[in-house]
CSV table of C-alpha atoms and ligand atoms in Angstrom, one decimal:
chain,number,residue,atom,x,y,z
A,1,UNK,CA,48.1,139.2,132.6
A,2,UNK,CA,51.2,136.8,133.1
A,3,UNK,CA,53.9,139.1,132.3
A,4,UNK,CA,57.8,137.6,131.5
A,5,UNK,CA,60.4,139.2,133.6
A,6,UNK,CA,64.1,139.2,133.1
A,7,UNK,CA,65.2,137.8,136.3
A,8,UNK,CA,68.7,136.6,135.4
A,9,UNK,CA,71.8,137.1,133.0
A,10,UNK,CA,75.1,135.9,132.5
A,11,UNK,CA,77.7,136.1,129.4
A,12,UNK,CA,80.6,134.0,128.3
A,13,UNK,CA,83.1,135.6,126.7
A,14,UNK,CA,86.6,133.4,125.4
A,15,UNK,CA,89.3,134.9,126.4
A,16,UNK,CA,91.4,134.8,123.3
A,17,UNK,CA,91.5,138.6,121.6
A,18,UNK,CA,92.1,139.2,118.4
A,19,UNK,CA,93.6,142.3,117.4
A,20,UNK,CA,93.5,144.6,114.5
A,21,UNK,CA,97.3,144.3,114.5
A,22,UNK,CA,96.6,140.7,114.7
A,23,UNK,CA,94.7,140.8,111.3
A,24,UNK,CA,97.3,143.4,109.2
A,25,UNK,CA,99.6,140.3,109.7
A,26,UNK,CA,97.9,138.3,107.4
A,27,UNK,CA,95.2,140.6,105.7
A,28,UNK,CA,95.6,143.8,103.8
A,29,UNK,CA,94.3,146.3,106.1
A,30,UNK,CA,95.2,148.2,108.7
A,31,UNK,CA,94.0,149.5,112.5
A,32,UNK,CA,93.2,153.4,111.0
A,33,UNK,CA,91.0,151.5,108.4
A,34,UNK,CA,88.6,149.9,111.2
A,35,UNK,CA,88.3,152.0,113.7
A,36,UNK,CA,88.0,154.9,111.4
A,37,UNK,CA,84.7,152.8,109.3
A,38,UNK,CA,83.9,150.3,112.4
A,39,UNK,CA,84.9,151.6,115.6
A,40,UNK,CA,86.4,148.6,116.5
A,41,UNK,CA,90.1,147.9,118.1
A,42,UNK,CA,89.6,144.0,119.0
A,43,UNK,CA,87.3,141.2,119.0
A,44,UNK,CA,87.2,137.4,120.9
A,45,UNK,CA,88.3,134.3,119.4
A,46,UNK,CA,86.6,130.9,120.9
A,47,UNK,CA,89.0,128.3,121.9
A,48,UNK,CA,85.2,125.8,122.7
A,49,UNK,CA,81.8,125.3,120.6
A,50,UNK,CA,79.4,127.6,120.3
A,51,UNK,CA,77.7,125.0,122.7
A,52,UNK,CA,80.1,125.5,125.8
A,53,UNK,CA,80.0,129.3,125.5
A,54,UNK,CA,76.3,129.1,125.3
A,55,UNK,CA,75.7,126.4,128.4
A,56,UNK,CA,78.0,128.8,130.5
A,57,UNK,CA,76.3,132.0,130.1
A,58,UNK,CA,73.3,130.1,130.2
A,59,UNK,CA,74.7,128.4,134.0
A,60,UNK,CA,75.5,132.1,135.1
A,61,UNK,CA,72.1,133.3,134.0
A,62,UNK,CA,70.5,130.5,136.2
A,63,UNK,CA,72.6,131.1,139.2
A,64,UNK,CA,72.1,134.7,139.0
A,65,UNK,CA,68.1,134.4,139.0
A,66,UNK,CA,68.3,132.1,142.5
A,67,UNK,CA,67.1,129.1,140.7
A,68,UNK,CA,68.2,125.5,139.8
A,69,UNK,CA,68.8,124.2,136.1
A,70,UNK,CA,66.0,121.8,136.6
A,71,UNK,CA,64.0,124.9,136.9
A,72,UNK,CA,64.0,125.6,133.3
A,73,UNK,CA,61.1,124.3,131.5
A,74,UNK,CA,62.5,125.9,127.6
A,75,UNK,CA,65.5,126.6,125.7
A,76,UNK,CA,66.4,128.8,123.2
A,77,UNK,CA,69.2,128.9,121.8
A,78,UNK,CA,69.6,132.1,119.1
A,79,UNK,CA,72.1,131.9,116.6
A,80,UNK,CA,73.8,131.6,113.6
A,81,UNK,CA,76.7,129.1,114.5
A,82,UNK,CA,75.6,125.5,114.6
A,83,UNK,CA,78.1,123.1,114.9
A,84,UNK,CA,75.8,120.6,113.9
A,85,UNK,CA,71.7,121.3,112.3
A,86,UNK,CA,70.5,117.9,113.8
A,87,UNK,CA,70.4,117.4,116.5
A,88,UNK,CA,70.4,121.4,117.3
A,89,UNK,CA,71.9,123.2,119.2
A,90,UNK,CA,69.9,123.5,122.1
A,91,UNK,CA,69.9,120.2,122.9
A,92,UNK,CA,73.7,120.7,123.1
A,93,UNK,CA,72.9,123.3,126.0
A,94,UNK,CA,70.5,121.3,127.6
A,95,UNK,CA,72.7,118.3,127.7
A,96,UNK,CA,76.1,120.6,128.9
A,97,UNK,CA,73.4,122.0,131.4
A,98,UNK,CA,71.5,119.1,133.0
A,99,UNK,CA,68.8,120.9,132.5
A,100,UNK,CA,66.5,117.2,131.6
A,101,UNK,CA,63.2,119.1,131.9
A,102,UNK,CA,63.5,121.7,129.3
A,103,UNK,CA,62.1,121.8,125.6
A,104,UNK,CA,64.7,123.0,123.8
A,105,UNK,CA,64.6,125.0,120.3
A,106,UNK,CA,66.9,126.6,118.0
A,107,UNK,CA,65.9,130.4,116.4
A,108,UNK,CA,67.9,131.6,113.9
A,109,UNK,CA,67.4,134.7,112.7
A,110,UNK,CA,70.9,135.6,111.8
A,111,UNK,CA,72.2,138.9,114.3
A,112,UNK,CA,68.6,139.3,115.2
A,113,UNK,CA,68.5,135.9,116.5
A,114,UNK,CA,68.7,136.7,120.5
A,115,UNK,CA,65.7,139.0,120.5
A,116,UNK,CA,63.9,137.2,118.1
A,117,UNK,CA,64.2,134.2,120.6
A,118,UNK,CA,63.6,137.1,123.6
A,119,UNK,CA,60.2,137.9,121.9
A,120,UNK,CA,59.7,134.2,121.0
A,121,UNK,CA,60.2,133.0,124.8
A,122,UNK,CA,58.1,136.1,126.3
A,123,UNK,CA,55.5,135.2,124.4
A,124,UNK,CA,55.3,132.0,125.4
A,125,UNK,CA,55.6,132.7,129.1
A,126,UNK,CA,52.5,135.1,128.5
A,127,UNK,CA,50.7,132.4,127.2
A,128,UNK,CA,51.1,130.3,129.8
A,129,UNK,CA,53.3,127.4,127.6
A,130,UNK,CA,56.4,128.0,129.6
A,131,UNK,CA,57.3,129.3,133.0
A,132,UNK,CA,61.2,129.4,133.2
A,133,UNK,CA,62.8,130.1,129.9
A,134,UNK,CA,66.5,130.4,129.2
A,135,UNK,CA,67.8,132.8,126.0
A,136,UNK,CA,71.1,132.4,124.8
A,137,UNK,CA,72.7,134.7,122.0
A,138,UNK,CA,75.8,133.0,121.2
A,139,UNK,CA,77.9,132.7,118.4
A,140,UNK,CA,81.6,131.5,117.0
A,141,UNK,CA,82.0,133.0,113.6
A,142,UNK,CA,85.5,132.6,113.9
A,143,UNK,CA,85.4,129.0,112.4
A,144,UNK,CA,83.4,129.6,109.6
A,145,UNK,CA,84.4,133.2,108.4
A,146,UNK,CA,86.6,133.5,105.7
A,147,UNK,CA,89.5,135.0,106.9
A,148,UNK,CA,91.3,135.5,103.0
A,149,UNK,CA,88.2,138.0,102.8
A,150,UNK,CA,89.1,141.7,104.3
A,151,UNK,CA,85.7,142.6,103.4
A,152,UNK,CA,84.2,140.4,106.7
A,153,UNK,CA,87.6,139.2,108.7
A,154,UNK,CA,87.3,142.7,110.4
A,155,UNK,CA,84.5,142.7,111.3
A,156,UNK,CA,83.1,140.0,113.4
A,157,UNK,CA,83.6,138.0,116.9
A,158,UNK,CA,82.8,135.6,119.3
A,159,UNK,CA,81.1,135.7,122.5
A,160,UNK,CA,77.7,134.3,124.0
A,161,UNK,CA,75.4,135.5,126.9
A,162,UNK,CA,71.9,134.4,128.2
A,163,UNK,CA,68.9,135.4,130.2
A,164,UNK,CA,66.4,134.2,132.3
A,165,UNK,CA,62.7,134.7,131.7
A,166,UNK,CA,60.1,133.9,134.6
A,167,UNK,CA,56.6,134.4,134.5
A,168,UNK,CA,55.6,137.2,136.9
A,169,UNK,CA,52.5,139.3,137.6
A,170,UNK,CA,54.2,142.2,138.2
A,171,UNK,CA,54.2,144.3,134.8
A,172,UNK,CA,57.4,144.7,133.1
A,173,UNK,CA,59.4,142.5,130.8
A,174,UNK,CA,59.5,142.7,127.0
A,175,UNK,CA,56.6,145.7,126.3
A,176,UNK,CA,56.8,145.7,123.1
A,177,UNK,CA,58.4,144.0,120.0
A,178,UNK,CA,58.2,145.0,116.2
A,179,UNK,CA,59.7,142.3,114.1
A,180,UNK,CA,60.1,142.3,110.2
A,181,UNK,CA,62.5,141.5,107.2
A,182,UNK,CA,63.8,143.3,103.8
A,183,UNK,CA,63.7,139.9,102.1
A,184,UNK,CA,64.0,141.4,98.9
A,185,UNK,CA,68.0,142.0,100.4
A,186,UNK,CA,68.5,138.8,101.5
A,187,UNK,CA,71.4,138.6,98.6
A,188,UNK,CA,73.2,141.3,100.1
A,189,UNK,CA,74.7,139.3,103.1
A,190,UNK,CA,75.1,135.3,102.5
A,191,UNK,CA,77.5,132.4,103.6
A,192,UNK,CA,77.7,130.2,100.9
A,193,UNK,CA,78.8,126.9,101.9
A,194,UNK,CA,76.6,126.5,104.7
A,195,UNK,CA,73.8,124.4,104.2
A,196,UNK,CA,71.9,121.3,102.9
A,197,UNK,CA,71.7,123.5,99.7
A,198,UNK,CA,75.5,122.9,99.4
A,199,UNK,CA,75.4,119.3,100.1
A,200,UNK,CA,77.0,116.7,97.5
A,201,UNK,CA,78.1,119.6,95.5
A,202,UNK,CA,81.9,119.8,96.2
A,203,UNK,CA,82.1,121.9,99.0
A,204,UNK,CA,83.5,121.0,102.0
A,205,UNK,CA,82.0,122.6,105.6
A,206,UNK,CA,84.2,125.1,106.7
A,207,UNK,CA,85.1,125.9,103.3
A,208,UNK,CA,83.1,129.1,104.0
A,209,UNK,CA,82.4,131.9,100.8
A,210,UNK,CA,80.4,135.4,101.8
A,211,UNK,CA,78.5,137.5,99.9
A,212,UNK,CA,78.6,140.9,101.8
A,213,UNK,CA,77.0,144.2,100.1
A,214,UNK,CA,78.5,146.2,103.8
A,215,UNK,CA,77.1,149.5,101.8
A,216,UNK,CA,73.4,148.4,100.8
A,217,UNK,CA,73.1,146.1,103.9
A,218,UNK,CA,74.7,149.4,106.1
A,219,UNK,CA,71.5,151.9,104.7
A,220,UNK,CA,69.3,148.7,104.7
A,221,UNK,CA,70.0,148.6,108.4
A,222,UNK,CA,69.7,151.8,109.7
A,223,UNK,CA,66.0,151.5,107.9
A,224,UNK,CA,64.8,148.9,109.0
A,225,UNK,CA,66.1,149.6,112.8
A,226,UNK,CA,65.0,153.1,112.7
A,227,UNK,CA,61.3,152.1,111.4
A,228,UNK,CA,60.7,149.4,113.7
A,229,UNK,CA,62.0,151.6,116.8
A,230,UNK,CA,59.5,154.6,115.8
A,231,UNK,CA,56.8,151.1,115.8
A,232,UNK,CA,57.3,149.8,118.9
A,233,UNK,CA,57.7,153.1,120.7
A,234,UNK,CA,54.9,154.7,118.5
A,235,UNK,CA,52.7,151.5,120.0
A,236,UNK,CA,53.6,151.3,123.6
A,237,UNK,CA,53.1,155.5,124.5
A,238,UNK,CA,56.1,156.6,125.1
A,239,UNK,CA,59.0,158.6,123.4
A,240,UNK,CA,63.0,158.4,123.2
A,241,UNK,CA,62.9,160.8,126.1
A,242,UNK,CA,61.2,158.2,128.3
A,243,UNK,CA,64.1,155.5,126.8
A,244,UNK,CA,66.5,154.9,129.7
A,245,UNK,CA,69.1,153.0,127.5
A,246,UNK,CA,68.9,151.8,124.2
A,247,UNK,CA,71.1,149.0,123.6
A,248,UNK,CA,71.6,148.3,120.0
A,249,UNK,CA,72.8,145.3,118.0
A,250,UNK,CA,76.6,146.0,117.0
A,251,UNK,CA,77.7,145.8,113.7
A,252,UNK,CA,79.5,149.5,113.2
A,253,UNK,CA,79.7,152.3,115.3
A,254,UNK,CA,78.7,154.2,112.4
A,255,UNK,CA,75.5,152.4,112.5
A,256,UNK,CA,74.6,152.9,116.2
A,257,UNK,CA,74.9,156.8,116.0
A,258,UNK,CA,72.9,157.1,113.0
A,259,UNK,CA,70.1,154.6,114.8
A,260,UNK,CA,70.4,156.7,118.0
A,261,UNK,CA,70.1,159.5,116.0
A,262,UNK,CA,67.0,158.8,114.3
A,263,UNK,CA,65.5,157.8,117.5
A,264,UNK,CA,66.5,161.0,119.3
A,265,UNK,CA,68.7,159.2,121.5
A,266,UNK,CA,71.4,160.7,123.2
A,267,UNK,CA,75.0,158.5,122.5
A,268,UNK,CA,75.1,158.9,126.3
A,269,UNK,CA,72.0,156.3,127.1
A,270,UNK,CA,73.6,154.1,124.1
A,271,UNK,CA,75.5,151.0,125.1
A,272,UNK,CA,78.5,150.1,123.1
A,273,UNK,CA,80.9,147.2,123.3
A,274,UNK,CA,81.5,147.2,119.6
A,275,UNK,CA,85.2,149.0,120.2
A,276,UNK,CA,86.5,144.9,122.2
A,277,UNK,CA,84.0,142.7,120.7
A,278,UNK,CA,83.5,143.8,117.4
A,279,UNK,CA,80.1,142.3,115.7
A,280,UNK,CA,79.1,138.9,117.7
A,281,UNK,CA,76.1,139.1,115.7
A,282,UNK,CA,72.9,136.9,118.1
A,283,UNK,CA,75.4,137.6,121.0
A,284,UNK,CA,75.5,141.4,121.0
A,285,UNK,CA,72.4,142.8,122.6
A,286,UNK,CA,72.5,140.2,125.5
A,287,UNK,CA,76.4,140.7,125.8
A,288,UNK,CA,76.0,144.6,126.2
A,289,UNK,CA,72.9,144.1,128.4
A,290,UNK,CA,75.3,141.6,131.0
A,291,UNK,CA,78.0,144.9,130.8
A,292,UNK,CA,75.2,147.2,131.5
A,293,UNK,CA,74.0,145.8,134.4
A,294,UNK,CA,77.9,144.9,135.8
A,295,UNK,CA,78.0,148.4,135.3
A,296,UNK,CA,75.0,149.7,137.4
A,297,UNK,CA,73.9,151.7,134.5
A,298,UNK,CA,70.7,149.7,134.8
A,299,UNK,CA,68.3,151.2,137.5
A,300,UNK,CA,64.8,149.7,138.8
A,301,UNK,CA,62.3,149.6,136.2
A,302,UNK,CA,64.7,151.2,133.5
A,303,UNK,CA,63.1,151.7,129.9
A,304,UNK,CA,65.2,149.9,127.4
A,305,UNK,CA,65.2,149.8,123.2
A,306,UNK,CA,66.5,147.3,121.9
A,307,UNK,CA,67.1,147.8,118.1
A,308,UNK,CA,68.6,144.8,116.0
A,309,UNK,CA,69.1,143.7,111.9
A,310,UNK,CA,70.8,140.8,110.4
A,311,UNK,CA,70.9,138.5,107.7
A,312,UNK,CA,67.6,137.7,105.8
A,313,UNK,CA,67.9,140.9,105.8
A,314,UNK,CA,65.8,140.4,109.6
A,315,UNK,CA,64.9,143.7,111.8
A,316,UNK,CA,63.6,144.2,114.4
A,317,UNK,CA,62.7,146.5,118.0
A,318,UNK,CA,62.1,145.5,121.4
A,319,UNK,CA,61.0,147.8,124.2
A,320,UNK,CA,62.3,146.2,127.5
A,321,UNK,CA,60.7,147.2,131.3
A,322,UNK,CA,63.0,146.4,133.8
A,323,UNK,CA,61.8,144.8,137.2
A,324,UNK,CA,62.8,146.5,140.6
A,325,UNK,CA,66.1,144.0,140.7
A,326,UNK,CA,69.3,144.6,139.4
A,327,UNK,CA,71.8,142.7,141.0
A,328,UNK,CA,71.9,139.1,141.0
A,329,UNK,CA,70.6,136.4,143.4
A,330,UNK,CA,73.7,134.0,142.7
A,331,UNK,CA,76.8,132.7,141.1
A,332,UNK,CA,78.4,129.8,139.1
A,333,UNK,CA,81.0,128.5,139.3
A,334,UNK,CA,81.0,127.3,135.4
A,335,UNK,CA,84.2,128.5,134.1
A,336,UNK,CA,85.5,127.7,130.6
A,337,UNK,CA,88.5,125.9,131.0
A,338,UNK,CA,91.5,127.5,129.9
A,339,UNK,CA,93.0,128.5,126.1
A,340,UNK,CA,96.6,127.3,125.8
A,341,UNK,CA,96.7,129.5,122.0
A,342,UNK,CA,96.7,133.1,121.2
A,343,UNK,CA,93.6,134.1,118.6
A,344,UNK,CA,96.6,134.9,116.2
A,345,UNK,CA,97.3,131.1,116.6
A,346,UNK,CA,93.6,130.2,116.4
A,347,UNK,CA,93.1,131.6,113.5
A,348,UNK,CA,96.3,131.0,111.3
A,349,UNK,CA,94.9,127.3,112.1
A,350,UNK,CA,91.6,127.8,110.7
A,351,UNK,CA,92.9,129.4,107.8
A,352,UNK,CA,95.8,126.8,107.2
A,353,UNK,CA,92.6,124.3,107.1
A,354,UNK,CA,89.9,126.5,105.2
A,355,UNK,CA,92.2,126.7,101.9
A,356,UNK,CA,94.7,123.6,101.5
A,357,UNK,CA,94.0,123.2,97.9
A,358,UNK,CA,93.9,127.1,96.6
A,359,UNK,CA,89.7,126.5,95.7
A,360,UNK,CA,88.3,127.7,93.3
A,361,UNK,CA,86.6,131.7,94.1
A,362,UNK,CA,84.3,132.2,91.3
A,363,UNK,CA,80.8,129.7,90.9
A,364,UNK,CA,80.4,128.3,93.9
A,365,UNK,CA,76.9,129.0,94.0
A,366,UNK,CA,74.8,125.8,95.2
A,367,UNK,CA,72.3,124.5,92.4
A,368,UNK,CA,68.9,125.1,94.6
A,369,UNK,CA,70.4,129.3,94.4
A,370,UNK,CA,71.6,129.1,91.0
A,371,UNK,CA,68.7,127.7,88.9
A,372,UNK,CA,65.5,128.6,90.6
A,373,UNK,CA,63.9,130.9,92.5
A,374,UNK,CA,62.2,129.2,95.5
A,375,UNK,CA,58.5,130.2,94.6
A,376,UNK,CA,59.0,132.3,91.8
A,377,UNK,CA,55.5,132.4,90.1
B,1,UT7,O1,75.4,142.4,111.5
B,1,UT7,C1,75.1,142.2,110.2
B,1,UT7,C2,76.4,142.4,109.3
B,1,UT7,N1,77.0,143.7,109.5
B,1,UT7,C3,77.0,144.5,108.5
B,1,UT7,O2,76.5,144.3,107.4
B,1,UT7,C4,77.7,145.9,108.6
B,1,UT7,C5,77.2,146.9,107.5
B,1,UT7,N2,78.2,147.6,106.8
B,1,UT7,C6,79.2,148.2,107.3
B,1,UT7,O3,79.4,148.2,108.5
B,1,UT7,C7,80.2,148.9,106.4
B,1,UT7,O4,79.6,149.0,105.1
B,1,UT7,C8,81.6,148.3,106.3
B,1,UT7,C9,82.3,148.5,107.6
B,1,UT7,C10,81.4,146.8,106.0
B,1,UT7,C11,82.4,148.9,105.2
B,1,UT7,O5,82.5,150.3,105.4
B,1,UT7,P1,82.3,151.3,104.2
B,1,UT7,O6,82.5,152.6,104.7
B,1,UT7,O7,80.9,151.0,103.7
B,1,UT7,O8,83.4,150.9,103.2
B,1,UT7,P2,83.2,150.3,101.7
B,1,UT7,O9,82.7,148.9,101.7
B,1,UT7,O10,82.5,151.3,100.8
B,1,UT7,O11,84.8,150.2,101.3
B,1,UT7,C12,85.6,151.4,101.1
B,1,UT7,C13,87.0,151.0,100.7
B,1,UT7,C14,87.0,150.0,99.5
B,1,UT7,O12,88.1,150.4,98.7
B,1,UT7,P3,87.9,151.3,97.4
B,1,UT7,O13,86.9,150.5,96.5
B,1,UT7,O14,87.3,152.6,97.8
B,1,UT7,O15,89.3,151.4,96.8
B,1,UT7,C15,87.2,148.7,100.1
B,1,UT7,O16,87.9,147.8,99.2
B,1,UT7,O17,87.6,150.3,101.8
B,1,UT7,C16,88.2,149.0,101.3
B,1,UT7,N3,88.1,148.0,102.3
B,1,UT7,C17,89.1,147.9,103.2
B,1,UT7,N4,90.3,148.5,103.4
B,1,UT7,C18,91.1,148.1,104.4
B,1,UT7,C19,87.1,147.1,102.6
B,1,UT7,N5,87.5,146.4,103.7
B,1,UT7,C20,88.7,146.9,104.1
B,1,UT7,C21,89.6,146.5,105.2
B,1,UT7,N6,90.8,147.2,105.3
B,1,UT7,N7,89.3,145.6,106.0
């Protein structure tokens, strides 16, 4: 059987941080009040698209797997931060890249959108569709968050990363998946302003509203994570002792040591970047994969979970087997070019933009939400 190896990665991060000192200047809250409920001390604020970050990490992934961007026969590019729907994103990539002889496709699958499009691509390498794929995980949630809200400010980042997927007969490569989705919660986390649903309704892009139940979607998550890892571990044979690292989606700290300890993973084999990125949602699992492997923490043929949740409300699993090689073939020399502001600056600009008018907080609900239920009986 063809199998899909990991054969290269690369992340992007902006170098911009944001700190929690940074936010108590213009949000009530304060540094004892995330770390003590997030575990987080800063996160990255993008000073490019969502597009550059992702075409660099992508660049660095390519270099690092010994091959040329006209290699890469598919694109995918998972994530939540479109700058535009059509064309996608990908295309973006592609076009940043050179890369003329990939198909190019975006996944979004809210946090869960990198391994959603890291199952997606293995399984088309398996099937023989596609030979070289490329996975970003990238987002820039700083230009659509709403940063009056304390409730969400805190929490999130920037930040992209990508890998390379070959077809190989070797075994290893994405084992085993175990995908699904609490639709029944999808309320519980929504950006309302994004959308066609919003269209022609009075709201402008970037004029950004979000529903966040951080409670219900926090037990939700831990669920839905801990299920699916008991799945795909259940289904491949093995148990958390044979899990070499388990490298989680980060949305709290709180969150990975309740996962890890459902699993019966040790904190120890648990990768966490939450502390300086906070939650990049699609770009954490690949981002803390890159650090693992700049660390050396991943050896030959390591055993890997990979649990993830997100909006929708998606979950998900993967069981990753890595191949004997753990250093890369190559560099790029892609670099981002540089920021001339601070995040503090950043941001006080986005927010200067995202309220000129003092809108309106309560009913902006798009029509298509507010009277119907799609496919209510
Ligand atoms: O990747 C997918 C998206 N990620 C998530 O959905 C994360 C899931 N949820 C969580 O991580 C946690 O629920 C949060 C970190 C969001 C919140 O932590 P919590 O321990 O569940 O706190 P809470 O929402 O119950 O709020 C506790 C208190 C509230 O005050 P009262 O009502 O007790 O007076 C909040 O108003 O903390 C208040 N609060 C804050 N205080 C200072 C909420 N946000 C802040 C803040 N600074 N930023």
């Amino acid at each position: 059987m063809t199998n899909a190896a990991i054969t290269g990665w690369g992340a992007c991060m902006p170098p911009a941080v944001l700190t929690n000192a940074d936010l108590s200047t213009f949000l009530d809250t304060n540094d004892e009040w995330i770390t003590s409920r997030t575990g987080m001390s800063e996160r990255r604020i993008s000073h490019v698209s969502a597009q550059e970050l992702g075409a660099v990490s992508a660049a660095r992934a390519i270099a690092c797997a010994g091959l040329d961007v006209q290699d890469v026969d598919l694109i995918m590019y998972g994530g939540c931060s479109n700058e535009e729907v059509v064309p996608n994103s990908a295309s973006g990539v592609q076009l940043l890249l050179g890369a003329t002889k990939a198909a190019s496709v975006d996944i979004n699958t809210a946090c869960t959108s990198f391994l959603y499009g890291l199952a997606s691509a293995s399984a088309m390498i398996q099937s023989g569709m596609s030979k070289v794929a490329v996975v970003v995980g990238v987002e820039l949630i700083s230009r659509y968050m709403d940063w009056s809200n304390r409730n969400v400010a805190v929490l999130f980042g920037d930040g992209a990363a990508a890998v390379v997927l070959q077809a190989s007969d070797e075994p290893g490569g994405v084992i085993g998946t175990s995908l699904g989705c609490d639709a029944e919660a999808r309320d519980t986390l929504r950006v309302r302003g994004m959308g066609a649903g919003y269209t022609g309704f009075g709201v402008t892009y970037g004029d950004m509203i979000w529903d966040f139940d951080g409670p219900n979607i926090f037990k939700r998550a831990v669920r839905g994570m801990a299920e699916a890892s008991d799945k795909v571990m259940r289904e491949a044979g093995v148990t958390a002792d044979d899990i070499d690292l388990c490298i989680p989606h980060q949305a709290n700290l709180r969150i990975l040591e309740s996962v890890a300890k459902h699993a019966g993973i040790p904190m120890e084999k648990v990768i966490v970047t939450v502390q300086k990125y906070g939650n990049m949602s699609a770009a954490t699992v690949p981002v803390a994969l890159v650090e693992a492997l700049e660390q050396g923490r991943v050896k030959p043929g390591s055993l890997m979970l990979m649990p993830g949740f997100g909006g929708g409300l998606t979950y998900c699993s993967l069981l990753v087997r890595w191949g004997q090689r753990v250093t890369p073939l190559g560099t790029s020399d892609r670099e981002l070019r540089p920021a001339t502001k601070t995040a503090l600056e950043m941001v006080n600009e986005i927010r200067s933009k995202q309220d000129p008018h003092g809108r309106s907080r309560e009913g902006l609900m798009a029509p298509v939400f507010s009277d119907s239920k799609v496919g209510a009986a």
